[in-house]
Every structure is written in structure tokens, then in C-alpha cells.
Coordinates of C-alpha atoms in Angstrom, one line a residue:
M1 CA -25.9 73.1 -29.3
G2 CA -25.9 76.6 -28.4
P3 CA -24.5 78.5 -25.8
G4 CA -26.0 78.4 -22.4
T5 CA -27.8 75.2 -23.5
P6 CA -26.5 72.1 -20.6
D7 CA -26.1 68.8 -22.9
V8 CA -27.2 66.7 -19.5
P9 CA -30.4 65.1 -19.3
V10 CA -31.1 65.1 -15.7
V11 CA -28.6 65.4 -12.8
V12 CA -29.5 64.7 -9.7
Y13 CA -28.4 66.1 -5.7
H14 CA -29.2 64.1 -2.5
D15 CA -29.2 65.9 1.0
V16 CA -26.5 62.5 1.8
E17 CA -25.3 60.7 -1.1
S18 CA -24.7 57.4 0.7
W19 CA -27.1 57.0 3.8
T20 CA -25.7 53.9 5.0
A21 CA -22.3 55.3 5.3
M22 CA -23.8 58.2 7.7
L23 CA -25.4 55.8 9.8
L24 CA -22.0 53.7 10.3
L25 CA -20.2 56.6 11.2
D26 CA -23.3 57.4 13.9
L27 CA -22.7 53.7 15.2
V28 CA -19.0 54.0 15.1
A29 CA -20.3 57.5 17.5
L30 CA -22.4 56.4 19.7
V31 CA -20.3 52.9 20.7
A32 CA -17.3 55.6 21.3
L33 CA -19.6 57.7 23.3
I34 CA -21.0 54.7 25.6
V35 CA -17.9 53.5 26.2
A36 CA -16.0 56.3 26.9
H37 CA -18.6 57.1 29.9
V38 CA -18.8 53.8 31.0
L39 CA -14.5 54.1 31.7
D40 CA -15.2 57.3 32.2
V41 CA -12.6 58.2 29.7
D42 CA -12.2 62.0 28.3
I43 CA -12.6 61.4 24.6
A44 CA -12.1 65.7 24.2
E45 CA -12.5 66.9 20.9
F46 CA -13.5 63.5 19.7
G47 CA -16.7 63.6 21.4
V48 CA -17.6 66.9 20.5
M49 CA -17.4 65.4 16.7
A50 CA -19.5 62.4 18.0
Y51 CA -22.4 64.5 19.3
C52 CA -22.3 66.7 16.5
L53 CA -22.8 64.3 14.1
L54 CA -25.4 62.3 16.1
G55 CA -27.1 65.8 16.1
S56 CA -26.5 66.4 12.1
S57 CA -27.8 63.2 11.4
A58 CA -31.2 63.2 13.7
V59 CA -32.2 66.8 12.5
L60 CA -31.8 65.3 9.0
A61 CA -33.3 62.2 10.0
L62 CA -36.5 64.5 11.6
V63 CA -36.8 66.7 8.6
G64 CA -36.4 64.7 5.9
R65 CA -34.0 63.8 3.6
R66 CA -33.9 66.0 -0.3
R67 CA -33.7 64.9 -3.7
I68 CA -33.1 67.5 -6.4
E69 CA -33.6 67.1 -9.8
M70 CA -32.7 69.2 -12.5
G71 CA -33.3 68.8 -16.1
P72 CA -34.9 70.9 -19.5
A73 CA -38.0 69.8 -17.7
G74 CA -37.7 72.3 -14.4
I75 CA -36.2 72.2 -10.9
R76 CA -38.0 69.9 -8.6
V77 CA -36.9 68.9 -5.1
Y78 CA -38.8 66.4 -3.3
R79 CA -38.6 65.7 0.5
R80 CA -39.8 62.4 2.1
G81 CA -40.4 61.0 -1.3
R82 CA -43.0 64.3 -1.6
L83 CA -42.9 67.1 -4.5
R84 CA -42.5 70.2 -2.1
L85 CA -41.0 72.7 -4.9
Q86 CA -41.6 72.9 -8.8
R87 CA -40.0 75.4 -11.1
P88 CA -39.4 75.7 -15.0
L89 CA -35.7 75.6 -15.9
S90 CA -36.5 79.4 -16.9
A91 CA -37.2 80.7 -13.6
F92 CA -33.9 80.1 -11.9
S93 CA -32.5 83.6 -11.2
R94 CA -28.9 82.7 -9.1
L95 CA -26.7 81.5 -7.2
K96 CA -26.2 83.0 -3.6
P97 CA -23.6 82.2 -1.7
M98 CA -24.2 81.4 1.9
V99 CA -21.4 80.3 4.2
P100 CA -18.4 79.4 2.2
G101 CA -18.8 75.6 1.0
V102 CA -23.0 76.7 0.5
V103 CA -24.8 78.3 -2.0
A104 CA -28.9 79.3 -2.1
I105 CA -30.5 78.2 -5.4
V106 CA -32.9 81.6 -5.8
F107 CA -35.7 81.4 -8.7
D108 CA -37.6 84.6 -9.7
D109 CA -40.3 85.0 -7.4
G110 CA -38.0 85.0 -4.4
A111 CA -38.2 80.5 -3.7
W112 CA -35.1 78.6 -2.9
T113 CA -33.4 75.7 -1.8
W114 CA -29.9 75.2 -0.7
I115 CA -27.0 72.6 -1.8
P116 CA -23.4 72.6 -0.9
S117 CA -21.0 73.6 -3.4
M118 CA -18.3 71.0 -3.3
G119 CA -18.1 67.3 -3.8
Q120 CA -19.4 65.6 -6.8
E121 CA -23.2 65.6 -6.6
G122 CA -22.6 69.6 -5.6
T123 CA -20.7 70.4 -8.1
T124 CA -22.7 69.2 -10.7
I125 CA -25.6 71.0 -9.8
V126 CA -23.9 74.1 -10.0
D127 CA -21.9 73.6 -13.2
F128 CA -25.7 72.8 -14.9
L129 CA -27.5 76.2 -13.3
S130 CA -24.4 78.1 -14.4
A131 CA -24.2 76.9 -17.9
T132 CA -27.8 77.7 -18.4
R133 CA -26.5 81.4 -18.7
E134 CA -24.4 83.2 -21.4
P135 CA -21.0 82.3 -20.8
E136 CA -19.9 86.1 -20.6
V137 CA -16.1 86.5 -20.8
V138 CA -14.9 89.5 -18.6
L139 CA -11.0 90.8 -19.4
G140 CA -8.9 93.4 -18.8
P141 CA -8.4 96.4 -18.8
T142 CA -11.6 96.5 -16.3
R143 CA -9.5 93.4 -14.6
G144 CA -5.8 94.2 -15.4
S145 CA -4.6 93.5 -19.0
N146 CA -3.9 89.8 -18.8
V147 CA -6.6 88.4 -16.3
L148 CA -9.9 86.6 -17.9
E149 CA -12.9 85.9 -16.1
M150 CA -15.7 83.0 -17.2
L151 CA -18.2 80.3 -16.4
V152 CA -16.1 77.5 -15.0
T153 CA -18.0 75.2 -17.7
A154 CA -16.5 77.6 -20.1
L155 CA -13.1 77.7 -19.3
R156 CA -11.5 75.4 -22.0
F157 CA -8.3 75.5 -23.7
P158 CA -7.0 75.1 -26.9
A159 CA -6.9 71.2 -27.6
G160 CA -3.7 68.8 -28.5
T161 CA -1.8 72.3 -27.3
C162 CA 0.7 72.7 -24.5
V163 CA -0.6 75.7 -22.5
G164 CA 3.3 75.9 -21.7
C165 CA 5.0 75.8 -24.7
S166 CA 2.5 76.0 -27.3
R167 CA 4.0 72.4 -28.7
E168 CA 2.2 69.1 -28.9
A169 CA 0.4 67.9 -25.4
T170 CA 1.3 64.8 -24.7
T171 CA 0.3 64.5 -21.3
S172 CA -2.0 67.3 -18.9
V173 CA -1.4 69.3 -15.8
E174 CA -3.6 70.1 -12.9
F175 CA -3.9 73.4 -11.3
E176 CA -6.4 74.6 -8.3
A177 CA -9.1 77.0 -8.3
S178 CA -10.1 77.9 -5.1
S179 CA -13.0 80.1 -2.9
G180 CA -12.0 81.1 0.1
W181 CA -9.1 80.3 2.2
D182 CA -7.0 77.4 2.1
F183 CA -3.6 76.5 3.9
V184 CA -2.4 72.9 3.8
V185 CA -4.4 71.2 5.9
V186 CA -6.8 73.8 6.9
S187 CA -9.3 75.2 4.7
W188 CA -12.6 77.4 4.0
G189 CA -14.3 77.2 0.9
V190 CA -14.3 75.2 -2.2
V191 CA -11.4 73.9 -4.1
R192 CA -12.1 73.1 -8.1
T193 CA -9.3 70.9 -9.7
L194 CA -9.2 72.1 -13.3
R195 CA -7.1 70.5 -15.9
A196 CA -5.1 71.4 -18.9
P197 CA -2.9 70.0 -22.0
A198 CA 1.0 70.3 -21.4
C199 CA 3.5 68.5 -23.0
G200 CA 6.2 66.4 -21.2
S201 CA 9.0 68.8 -20.8
C202 CA 6.6 71.4 -19.1
R203 CA 5.1 69.3 -16.8
S204 CA 8.9 68.0 -15.5
R205 CA 9.5 71.8 -15.8
R206 CA 7.6 72.5 -13.3
K207 CA 7.8 69.8 -10.9
R208 CA 11.8 70.9 -11.2
L209 CA 10.6 74.5 -10.1
L210 CA 8.6 73.3 -6.9
R211 CA 11.4 71.4 -6.0
G212 CA 14.1 74.1 -6.8
A213 CA 12.1 76.8 -4.7
Y214 CA 12.0 74.6 -1.4
M215 CA 15.7 74.3 -1.0
L216 CA 15.5 78.2 -0.1
P217 CA 14.0 77.5 3.3
V218 CA 15.9 73.7 3.7
L219 CA 19.4 75.0 3.4
A220 CA 18.7 78.0 5.4
L221 CA 17.2 75.7 8.3
L222 CA 20.4 73.5 7.9
Y223 CA 22.4 76.4 8.6
V224 CA 20.8 76.9 11.8
L225 CA 21.3 73.4 13.1
P226 CA 24.5 73.1 15.2
G227 CA 28.0 72.6 13.1
P228 CA 31.2 74.1 13.6
W229 CA 29.9 77.5 11.6
S230 CA 28.4 78.3 14.8
P231 CA 29.9 78.2 18.1
V232 CA 28.1 76.8 21.5
G233 CA 26.9 79.8 23.6
Q234 CA 27.2 82.5 21.0
P235 CA 24.7 84.4 20.0
D236 CA 24.4 84.7 16.0
P237 CA 22.1 87.1 14.7
I238 CA 23.0 85.5 11.0
R239 CA 21.3 82.2 12.5
N240 CA 18.6 83.9 13.6
A241 CA 17.7 85.7 10.5
A242 CA 18.7 82.1 8.6
F243 CA 15.7 80.6 11.2
F244 CA 13.2 83.3 10.3
I245 CA 13.5 83.1 6.6
G246 CA 13.4 79.6 6.4
V247 CA 10.7 79.7 8.5
L248 CA 8.7 82.3 6.3
S249 CA 9.9 80.6 2.9
F250 CA 8.6 77.2 3.6
L251 CA 4.9 78.8 5.2
G252 CA 5.0 81.1 2.0
L253 CA 5.7 78.1 -0.1
L254 CA 3.3 76.4 1.4
R255 CA 0.4 78.4 0.1
W256 CA 1.5 79.8 -3.1
G257 CA 4.4 77.9 -4.1
A258 CA 2.5 76.0 -6.4
S259 CA 0.7 79.2 -7.9
W260 CA 4.1 80.9 -8.8
C261 CA 5.8 77.8 -10.4
D262 CA 2.8 77.8 -12.7
W263 CA 3.0 81.2 -13.2
W264 CA 7.0 80.5 -14.3
G265 CA 6.5 77.4 -16.1
F266 CA 3.0 78.0 -17.6
G267 CA 2.2 81.3 -17.6
L268 CA -0.9 81.0 -15.6
W269 CA -1.4 82.8 -12.3
G270 CA -4.6 83.4 -9.7
F271 CA -7.2 80.5 -10.2
S272 CA -10.3 81.6 -7.8
L273 CA -13.8 81.0 -7.7
S274 CA -16.1 83.4 -7.0
R275 CA -18.3 83.3 -3.8
D276 CA -20.8 81.3 -5.6
T277 CA -18.1 79.1 -7.1
S278 CA -19.5 79.4 -10.6
R279 CA -17.1 81.4 -12.3
V280 CA -13.1 81.2 -12.4
R281 CA -11.0 84.3 -12.8
L282 CA -7.6 83.3 -14.2
R283 CA -4.1 85.4 -15.6
V284 CA -2.6 84.4 -18.5
R285 CA 0.9 85.6 -19.7
D286 CA 0.7 85.1 -23.3
A287 CA -1.6 87.2 -25.2
G288 CA -1.9 84.1 -28.0
L289 CA -3.3 81.7 -25.3
R290 CA -5.4 84.5 -23.5
H291 CA -7.4 85.1 -27.1
D292 CA -7.9 81.5 -27.7
I293 CA -9.2 80.7 -24.1
A294 CA -11.6 83.6 -24.3
R295 CA -12.7 82.7 -28.1
L296 CA -13.3 79.0 -26.9
A297 CA -15.2 80.2 -24.2
R298 CA -17.6 82.5 -26.7
S299 CA -18.4 79.4 -28.8
S300 CA -18.9 76.2 -29.2
G301 CA -15.1 75.6 -29.8
T302 CA -13.2 72.6 -30.1
G303 CA -11.1 72.8 -27.0
V304 CA -10.2 70.7 -23.7
A305 CA -13.0 71.3 -21.0
A306 CA -11.1 72.4 -17.8
V307 CA -13.5 70.8 -15.5
G308 CA -13.4 67.2 -16.0
V309 CA -15.2 65.7 -13.2
E310 CA -17.8 63.4 -14.1
G311 CA -21.1 64.8 -15.3
T312 CA -20.0 68.7 -15.3
M313 CA -19.0 68.4 -18.6
F314 CA -21.3 70.5 -20.9
D315 CA -21.1 71.3 -24.2
L316 CA -21.6 75.6 -24.2

């Protein structure tokens, strides 16, 4: 199968993957609002969420749910069971980023439709469309001497070889590529999970590095706790400094700790997605591994595809 040819007959997207589940959530929200009104109970933020859920469901029911089918025969968009838009696959022009998590499928004649770039169905569609393009690889010096950028569907690692030490891979390790902003439980964007072959030793070393990194803020915060080293009632600038160091280190590790450990343990850093989530950028320290990844992206290769979500595997 040549470059740019998806090895999937038809991929399908629905506006709501589970209409029944949404109806059940609507019922729960409606009952909660009625009970809160009868008992005169203020449910604050939950009330706002309930109204938003009911409102979005009403709009979806009014305009009709879409069904988008894509395959070698073309791209078809249905609403209420009727064909509303049809174009050949060759008419696909580009993915246009909208708000984080949503992209527009734009055709050569200007027609377009939107899909979320997250969730299994959404990422399957994005990967399918991006796989119709040539897997161009951008690398240094324009983006840095050790930076690679390519289609997510083209990213592959040498099969059977640990990305950390080049020994035989016996397991796998997961990396996160993100577009937008993500911090602990608050996110504004899209996160994709990428998998690479690894050996047990490198995988364990990565865990030890992460645990060891957290020892600095833990020890700093332990020093802040009352004890014989901190006389009561006396200002202690060292304790104040330890408190700020502990808090800032903890927040920094929550945001970048995994990436730092990936760099020290595997020589891989900075997985990030383009705004339309179709391309991934990564920094590879080892020149040999960097060359192999670029080579596998340009050819059919025998590498291990980084994207392992069901329905998003393409033979490029």
C-alpha cells in the first residue's frame, strides 16, 4: 500500500456516540432541576450544567444528528437520514482548527462540516483524513537539530527495539501528545496517547526518576511542618523559602514532570499536536533513533505505529 492510502474501507462518525446515554443524562438533569425547584434548593453549578445539557440536547434534536461516512468512495454527510453533503475523497482540502477540540473539514469548493478532534470516532476521522496526505517529515535545522514533525498516523518506532537503550523491547511505554493547554484535571485542548516499544529496565527507570523528582518538593514541605528545627513564634526565612520551593516544584512537576523524565529516561521530549491535531512534533536526542523514525515515516516500513487507538491504524 503506497503512501497516503488509508487501509480502512469506511470510517463513521455520529454527532452523539450514544444517544441513549445522553437521554438518560437529560432525564437525571430534569429530575434534579424539578426536585431543586420543589424543595427550593440551590444546586449552583450543577444547575448550570443541567440547563446546558438539556439545551444542547434540544438543539441537537431540533437540527438533527449527523452521520458522516468516509472511505475510498468519498465523504458523505447525512442529517436525519438524508444525504446533505457528498464529495469525493480527493476533494478534501484541509482540516481547519476551530475552538480547541473541534476542527472543520474543508473541501476544495469551500464546503465544510465540523467534527470534534477528540474521542475515538473523532480521532479516527482526523487520522483517516490526514493519512490521505503524503507523510512529509520536517526536521532540523529549521525546527531545531533534533526535532521531528510529521503526521500522527506516520509516526512509527523501530519494531522490537527499546527507544531508551536500543536493546530488545519486551513491553511498551506511553507518551502523551497534546494540543492546547492541560494542567492536572483542567484542560483546554486535545490529548493523544502514543505508544513506543521499551524494555522493562527503561520503563522501571522512568518510574524511579518520576518518584525521585517528587522527593524535592516533599522534603521541602516536610521542613515547613512544625518541629524542633522551627521555633514557634520566630520568623524563619529558610522555612518560607522551603515552602515556596516546595509548592512551585510540585506544580512544575505536575505540569512537566513526565516530560522531563521522558527526556532523561528515553531521550524523547516535547510531544505536541498541531492545532488541527493531525501532526505531532517531538524532540529525539539519539541521532540513530531520530533517523529511523524519519525513515519509517517516509516509507511503508516495519515499525510499530505510535497511535494504538482502535480504528486509527493506517499502513502508510
